[in-house]
Short mmCIF file of C-alpha atoms and ligand atoms in Angstrom, two decimals:
data_model
loop_
_atom_site.label_atom_id
_atom_site.label_comp_id
_atom_site.label_asym_id
_atom_site.label_seq_id
_atom_site.Cartn_x
_atom_site.Cartn_y
_atom_site.Cartn_z
CA MET A 137 -32.37 37.15 -35.14
CA ASP A 138 -30.39 33.94 -35.08
CA ALA A 139 -29.14 32.90 -31.69
CA VAL A 140 -25.39 33.26 -31.51
CA ARG A 141 -23.72 30.09 -30.38
CA GLN A 142 -21.81 30.93 -27.24
CA PRO A 143 -18.37 29.45 -26.73
CA PRO A 144 -18.26 26.87 -23.92
CA THR A 145 -17.92 28.54 -20.55
CA GLY A 146 -17.21 25.56 -18.25
CA HIS A 147 -14.13 25.09 -16.09
CA GLY A 148 -12.57 22.92 -18.77
CA ILE A 149 -11.77 19.94 -16.55
CA ASP A 150 -13.12 16.40 -16.82
CA LEU A 151 -11.34 13.59 -14.99
CA HIS A 152 -13.83 10.73 -15.48
CA CYS A 153 -15.24 9.43 -18.76
CA HIS A 154 -15.51 6.30 -20.91
CA SER A 155 -14.70 5.25 -24.46
CA THR A 156 -15.31 2.11 -26.54
CA ALA A 157 -12.39 0.51 -24.66
CA SER A 158 -15.11 -0.14 -22.04
CA ASP A 159 -18.75 0.99 -22.03
CA GLY A 160 -18.50 4.38 -23.73
CA ARG A 161 -20.14 5.01 -27.10
CA LEU A 162 -17.34 7.07 -28.64
CA THR A 163 -13.93 5.80 -29.70
CA PRO A 164 -11.06 7.33 -27.70
CA GLU A 165 -10.34 9.66 -30.63
CA GLU A 166 -13.98 10.74 -30.92
CA LEU A 167 -14.23 11.23 -27.17
CA VAL A 168 -11.19 13.50 -27.01
CA ALA A 169 -12.41 15.52 -29.98
CA ALA A 170 -15.86 15.85 -28.39
CA ALA A 171 -14.28 16.97 -25.11
CA ALA A 172 -12.14 19.58 -26.89
CA LYS A 173 -15.27 20.90 -28.58
CA GLU A 174 -16.93 21.29 -25.17
CA GLY A 175 -13.98 23.42 -24.02
CA VAL A 176 -12.26 20.72 -21.93
CA ARG A 177 -8.53 21.44 -21.53
CA LEU A 178 -7.62 18.72 -19.03
CA LEU A 179 -9.19 15.31 -19.67
CA ALA A 180 -8.71 11.93 -18.03
CA LEU A 181 -9.89 8.82 -19.88
CA THR A 182 -10.97 6.38 -17.18
CA ASP A 183 -12.31 3.21 -18.77
CA HIS A 184 -13.53 0.30 -16.64
CA ASP A 185 -10.57 -1.98 -15.82
CA THR A 186 -8.57 -1.15 -18.93
CA MET A 187 -6.05 1.38 -20.22
CA ASP A 188 -6.32 0.16 -23.83
CA GLY A 189 -7.86 3.41 -25.04
CA LEU A 190 -5.03 5.62 -23.80
CA PRO A 191 -2.61 5.56 -26.76
CA ALA A 192 -5.32 6.56 -29.26
CA ALA A 193 -6.69 9.16 -26.84
CA GLN A 194 -3.21 10.61 -26.38
CA ALA A 195 -2.65 10.91 -30.12
CA SER A 196 -5.99 12.68 -30.49
CA ALA A 197 -5.27 14.97 -27.52
CA GLN A 198 -2.09 16.17 -29.22
CA THR A 199 -4.04 17.00 -32.37
CA CYS A 200 -6.79 18.77 -30.42
CA GLY A 201 -4.33 20.64 -28.20
CA ILE A 202 -5.67 19.38 -24.88
CA THR A 203 -3.90 17.61 -22.02
CA LEU A 204 -4.74 13.95 -21.50
CA VAL A 205 -4.32 12.46 -18.04
CA PRO A 206 -3.88 8.67 -18.16
CA GLY A 207 -6.56 7.08 -16.01
CA VAL A 208 -8.56 3.97 -15.26
CA GLU A 209 -11.70 3.14 -13.25
CA ILE A 210 -11.10 -0.01 -11.22
CA SER A 211 -13.94 -2.32 -10.12
CA ALA A 212 -13.31 -2.95 -6.44
CA ARG A 213 -15.10 -4.34 -3.42
CA LEU A 214 -15.43 -3.31 0.18
CA ASN A 215 -17.58 -5.39 2.54
CA GLN A 216 -19.38 -7.20 -0.33
CA ARG A 217 -20.16 -3.90 -2.04
CA THR A 218 -18.84 -2.83 -5.41
CA LEU A 219 -17.00 0.49 -5.34
CA HIS A 220 -15.29 2.24 -8.21
CA ILE A 221 -11.79 3.54 -7.65
CA VAL A 222 -10.49 5.92 -10.30
CA GLY A 223 -6.73 6.02 -10.75
CA LEU A 224 -5.50 9.33 -12.12
CA ASN A 225 -2.15 10.18 -13.68
CA VAL A 226 -1.04 6.56 -13.57
CA ASN A 227 1.96 5.34 -15.52
CA PRO A 228 0.27 2.89 -17.90
CA GLN A 229 3.47 0.87 -18.31
CA THR A 230 3.45 -0.29 -14.67
CA PRO A 231 3.55 -4.12 -14.50
CA THR A 232 1.64 -4.39 -11.16
CA LEU A 233 -1.24 -2.31 -12.46
CA CYS A 234 -1.31 -4.05 -15.84
CA ALA A 235 -1.31 -7.50 -14.24
CA GLY A 236 -4.08 -6.45 -11.86
CA LEU A 237 -6.25 -5.15 -14.67
CA ALA A 238 -5.65 -8.38 -16.62
CA GLU A 239 -7.17 -10.31 -13.68
CA LEU A 240 -10.23 -8.07 -13.69
CA GLN A 241 -10.58 -8.48 -17.45
CA GLN A 242 -10.59 -12.25 -16.95
CA GLN A 243 -13.36 -11.84 -14.36
CA ARG A 244 -15.31 -9.73 -16.84
CA ARG A 245 -15.09 -12.45 -19.52
CA GLN A 246 -16.30 -15.11 -17.09
CA ARG A 247 -19.08 -12.96 -15.70
CA ALA A 248 -20.27 -12.12 -19.23
CA GLN A 249 -20.73 -15.86 -19.90
CA THR A 250 -22.79 -16.25 -16.73
CA ILE A 251 -24.96 -13.23 -17.53
CA ALA A 252 -25.48 -14.48 -21.09
CA ALA A 253 -26.46 -17.96 -19.84
CA LYS A 254 -29.03 -16.42 -17.49
CA LEU A 255 -30.45 -14.25 -20.27
CA GLU A 256 -30.59 -17.29 -22.54
CA ARG A 257 -32.74 -19.06 -19.96
CA LEU A 258 -34.96 -16.00 -19.85
CA GLY A 259 -35.45 -16.29 -23.61
CA VAL A 260 -32.90 -13.76 -24.84
CA GLY A 261 -30.82 -15.62 -27.44
CA ASP A 262 -27.22 -15.01 -28.56
CA ALA A 263 -26.62 -12.61 -25.71
CA LEU A 264 -22.87 -13.22 -25.47
CA GLN A 265 -22.31 -12.81 -29.21
CA ARG A 266 -24.44 -9.67 -29.27
CA ALA A 267 -22.77 -8.12 -26.23
CA THR A 268 -19.37 -8.97 -27.71
CA LEU A 269 -20.30 -7.24 -30.97
CA LEU A 270 -21.57 -4.17 -29.12
CA ALA A 271 -18.34 -4.04 -27.09
CA ARG A 272 -16.34 -3.63 -30.33
CA GLY A 273 -13.28 -5.37 -28.90
CA GLY A 274 -13.40 -3.47 -25.60
CA GLN A 275 -14.28 -4.78 -22.16
CA ILE A 276 -17.74 -6.34 -21.88
CA THR A 277 -19.78 -4.58 -19.22
CA ARG A 278 -23.35 -4.78 -17.99
CA THR A 279 -23.99 -1.66 -20.07
CA HIS A 280 -23.52 -3.77 -23.22
CA PHE A 281 -26.08 -6.30 -22.03
CA ALA A 282 -28.36 -3.39 -21.15
CA ARG A 283 -28.03 -1.98 -24.66
CA LEU A 284 -28.81 -5.31 -26.30
CA LEU A 285 -31.94 -5.71 -24.15
CA VAL A 286 -33.13 -2.29 -25.27
CA ASP A 287 -32.19 -2.99 -28.92
CA ALA A 288 -34.11 -6.30 -28.76
CA GLY A 289 -37.17 -4.48 -27.45
CA VAL A 290 -37.13 -6.41 -24.17
CA CYS A 291 -36.85 -3.19 -22.15
CA LYS A 292 -37.65 0.45 -22.88
CA SER A 293 -34.58 2.03 -21.30
CA LEU A 294 -31.16 1.19 -19.90
CA GLN A 295 -32.51 2.09 -16.48
CA GLN A 296 -35.25 -0.51 -16.85
CA THR A 297 -32.80 -3.27 -17.82
CA PHE A 298 -30.96 -2.76 -14.52
CA LYS A 299 -34.20 -2.64 -12.55
CA ARG A 300 -35.52 -5.87 -14.09
CA TYR A 301 -32.52 -7.95 -15.13
CA LEU A 302 -29.02 -6.65 -14.53
CA GLY A 303 -29.10 -4.91 -11.16
CA ALA A 304 -27.83 -6.65 -8.01
CA GLY A 305 -30.03 -9.63 -7.19
CA LYS A 306 -32.10 -9.40 -10.39
CA ALA A 307 -32.84 -12.28 -12.81
CA ALA A 308 -29.72 -11.97 -14.99
CA TYR A 309 -27.38 -10.64 -12.33
CA ALA A 310 -24.03 -12.34 -11.86
CA ALA A 311 -21.82 -11.22 -9.00
CA ALA A 312 -18.11 -10.65 -9.57
CA GLN A 313 -15.39 -10.73 -6.95
CA TRP A 314 -13.54 -7.75 -8.37
CA VAL A 315 -10.56 -6.69 -6.24
CA PRO A 316 -10.39 -5.56 -2.61
CA MET A 317 -10.43 -1.76 -2.47
CA ALA A 318 -7.07 -1.60 -0.67
CA GLN A 319 -5.49 -3.67 -3.45
CA ALA A 320 -6.86 -1.36 -6.15
CA ILE A 321 -5.37 1.61 -4.30
CA GLU A 322 -2.02 -0.18 -4.07
CA TRP A 323 -1.95 -0.81 -7.82
CA ILE A 324 -2.67 2.87 -8.48
CA GLU A 325 0.00 4.02 -6.02
CA ALA A 326 2.49 1.55 -7.54
CA ALA A 327 1.80 3.24 -10.88
CA GLY A 328 2.55 6.67 -9.39
CA GLY A 329 -1.11 7.68 -9.61
CA ILE A 330 -3.67 9.10 -7.22
CA ALA A 331 -6.62 6.97 -6.08
CA VAL A 332 -9.98 8.72 -6.24
CA LEU A 333 -13.18 7.33 -4.77
CA ALA A 334 -15.60 7.71 -7.69
CA HIS A 335 -19.17 9.07 -7.45
CA PRO A 336 -19.52 8.57 -3.66
CA MET A 337 -23.24 9.43 -3.65
CA GLN A 338 -24.10 6.72 -6.17
CA TYR A 339 -23.65 3.90 -3.68
CA ARG A 340 -26.70 5.08 -1.72
CA LEU A 341 -25.25 4.05 1.62
CA SER A 342 -26.61 4.68 5.09
CA ALA A 343 -24.79 7.43 7.00
CA THR A 344 -22.82 4.80 8.93
CA ALA A 345 -21.84 2.76 5.88
CA HIS A 346 -20.90 5.98 4.03
CA ARG A 347 -18.63 7.03 6.90
CA ARG A 348 -17.04 3.58 7.06
CA MET A 349 -16.41 3.63 3.32
CA LEU A 350 -14.58 6.96 3.59
CA GLU A 351 -12.59 5.87 6.64
CA GLY A 352 -11.61 2.62 4.92
CA PHE A 353 -10.65 4.46 1.74
CA ARG A 354 -8.49 6.96 3.64
CA GLU A 355 -6.83 4.27 5.76
CA ALA A 356 -6.00 2.24 2.65
CA GLY A 357 -4.15 5.21 1.14
CA GLY A 358 -6.91 6.74 -0.97
CA ARG A 359 -6.18 10.42 -1.55
CA ALA A 360 -9.08 12.03 -3.37
CA LEU A 361 -12.84 12.15 -3.52
CA GLU A 362 -14.88 12.78 -6.66
CA VAL A 363 -16.65 15.77 -5.15
CA CYS A 364 -18.28 16.82 -8.42
CA SER A 365 -19.78 14.25 -10.77
CA GLY A 366 -21.97 14.73 -13.83
CA ASN A 367 -25.03 13.70 -11.83
CA SER A 368 -24.22 15.79 -8.73
CA GLN A 369 -26.91 18.07 -7.37
CA PRO A 370 -25.76 21.12 -5.36
CA ALA A 371 -26.54 19.29 -2.09
CA ASP A 372 -24.37 16.33 -3.22
CA VAL A 373 -21.44 18.65 -3.93
CA GLN A 374 -21.82 20.20 -0.48
CA ARG A 375 -21.96 16.85 1.24
CA CYS A 376 -18.91 15.54 -0.65
CA ALA A 377 -17.00 18.77 -0.04
CA ASP A 378 -17.70 18.38 3.69
CA ASP A 379 -16.41 14.81 3.49
CA ALA A 380 -13.28 15.92 1.63
CA ARG A 381 -12.59 18.52 4.34
CA HIS A 382 -13.30 16.11 7.18
CA TYR A 383 -11.16 13.27 5.83
CA GLY A 384 -8.43 15.49 4.39
CA LEU A 385 -9.02 14.35 0.82
CA LEU A 386 -8.27 16.17 -2.42
CA GLY A 387 -11.22 16.92 -4.69
CA SER A 388 -11.82 15.60 -8.19
CA VAL A 389 -14.27 16.59 -10.92
CA GLY A 390 -15.55 14.26 -13.65
CA SER A 391 -18.70 13.86 -15.71
CA ASP A 392 -18.70 10.02 -15.98
CA PHE A 393 -19.78 10.59 -19.57
CA HIS A 394 -20.54 7.39 -21.54
CA GLY A 395 -22.13 8.80 -24.68
CA PRO A 396 -24.80 11.05 -26.18
CA GLU A 397 -27.60 8.78 -24.86
CA GLN A 398 -26.90 10.35 -21.47
CA TYR A 399 -28.40 13.55 -22.85
CA TRP A 400 -28.36 15.14 -19.38
CA LEU A 401 -24.55 14.88 -19.11
CA ARG A 402 -21.88 16.79 -20.98
CA LEU A 403 -18.17 16.33 -21.15
CA GLY A 404 -16.70 18.95 -18.84
CA GLY A 405 -20.21 19.46 -17.46
CA ALA A 406 -19.71 18.44 -13.82
CA PRO A 407 -20.10 21.35 -11.37
CA PRO A 408 -16.94 23.25 -10.34
CA LEU A 409 -15.01 22.30 -7.23
CA PRO A 410 -15.74 24.52 -4.20
CA ASP A 411 -12.92 27.07 -3.77
CA ASP A 412 -11.46 25.73 -0.53
CA ILE A 413 -11.08 22.11 -1.72
CA THR A 414 -7.58 21.30 -2.98
CA PRO A 415 -7.91 20.05 -6.57
CA VAL A 416 -6.48 16.61 -7.27
CA TRP A 417 -4.91 17.98 -10.47
CA SER A 418 -2.73 20.35 -8.42
CA ARG A 419 -0.89 17.16 -7.35
CA PHE A 420 -0.26 15.82 -10.84
CA SER A 421 3.41 15.66 -11.73
CA THR A 422 4.50 16.69 -15.22
CA PRO A 423 2.30 15.21 -17.94
CA ARG A 424 2.86 11.48 -18.31
CA ARG A 425 4.07 9.75 -21.38
CA ILE A 426 1.65 7.14 -22.61
P1 LIG B 239 -20.21 -3.38 -14.76
O1 LIG B 239 -18.97 -2.66 -14.30
O2 LIG B 239 -19.97 -4.22 -15.98
O3 LIG B 239 -20.92 -4.11 -13.66
O4 LIG B 239 -21.20 -2.27 -15.28
C1 LIG B 239 -21.43 -1.14 -14.52
C2 LIG B 239 -21.85 -0.02 -15.44
O5 LIG B 239 -23.23 -0.14 -15.73
C3 LIG B 239 -21.69 1.34 -14.79
O6 LIG B 239 -20.40 1.83 -14.99
C4 LIG B 239 -22.72 2.16 -15.52
O7 LIG B 239 -22.17 2.64 -16.72
C5 LIG B 239 -23.80 1.16 -15.86
N1 LIG B 239 -24.95 1.22 -14.95
C6 LIG B 239 -25.03 0.75 -13.69
N2 LIG B 239 -26.25 0.95 -13.17
C7 LIG B 239 -26.98 1.56 -14.13
C8 LIG B 239 -28.34 2.02 -14.24
N3 LIG B 239 -29.20 1.89 -13.24
N4 LIG B 239 -28.73 2.59 -15.42
C9 LIG B 239 -27.88 2.72 -16.44
N5 LIG B 239 -26.59 2.30 -16.40
C10 LIG B 239 -26.15 1.73 -15.27
MN1 LIG B 240 -19.88 2.53 -17.01
MN1 LIG B 241 -18.39 4.10 -11.91
MN1 LIG B 242 -17.36 5.68 -14.76
#
């Protein structure tokens, strides 16, 4: 007997994912359609340092009958470390936020040149042109350099490109200044949004550094923690839920989906928020106009 395809049974919420406006594989339209197919009803597009994908995503969301939350994932720093601050339900027409993102985009262009020059010296030619082509007019990220290294046969996997070339301190690494965490939170607040500390377990901090990060985030006006990410194991969810309770933070849920090559992730596939954590989406005002 043929297996009957079951309808999606997830919670239908995904507040962290990427499109071709940054390092996602799908266009904003394709991403929204894919999310709808997975049963997502509430979706935030959160590209790295850009909101350029939002208008197309919004148009597609209307067609697919799902609610799009305008978002962005800001590259920030705290004590020389890079942290990602997701802004949810931001008003994309806010001048402070737009000007801030423009600065980060400028940093991305400069850093891409430095990375390309380092790769050139390592024997990888035309890296800037190739990364630019892969970025399809969106922000150039390390993911694009990673993809070109795999395409060129220099590395076997994206993981390996970070381990050998693109990770912090490696041969083709170029540091960026990004923006102080507190400033990123201010931009999000100025845009009427909620600042979420993204994938807190991915920073692999010591217990002390982890605690300091959360204290700093809270003090700077951060309001939510991404308790459930696409990569979260049950123990990670528990730890983050404990942190959310302890620091009085709302909880967010997002896959951090970039494309089908992350075969272990699905849109809407992050674990559900534990019952006693207040969902960040309960604080969203009426749907925003994009
Ligand atoms: P960037 O913001 O340009 O420095 O690029 C960071 C992006 O690279 C992240 O958002 C991930 O999508 C990707 N990334 C970082 N580390 C890894 C890794 N070890 N393997 C695969 N992708 C990674
Ligand atoms: Mn990314
Ligand atoms: Mn991130
Ligand atoms: Mn992300």
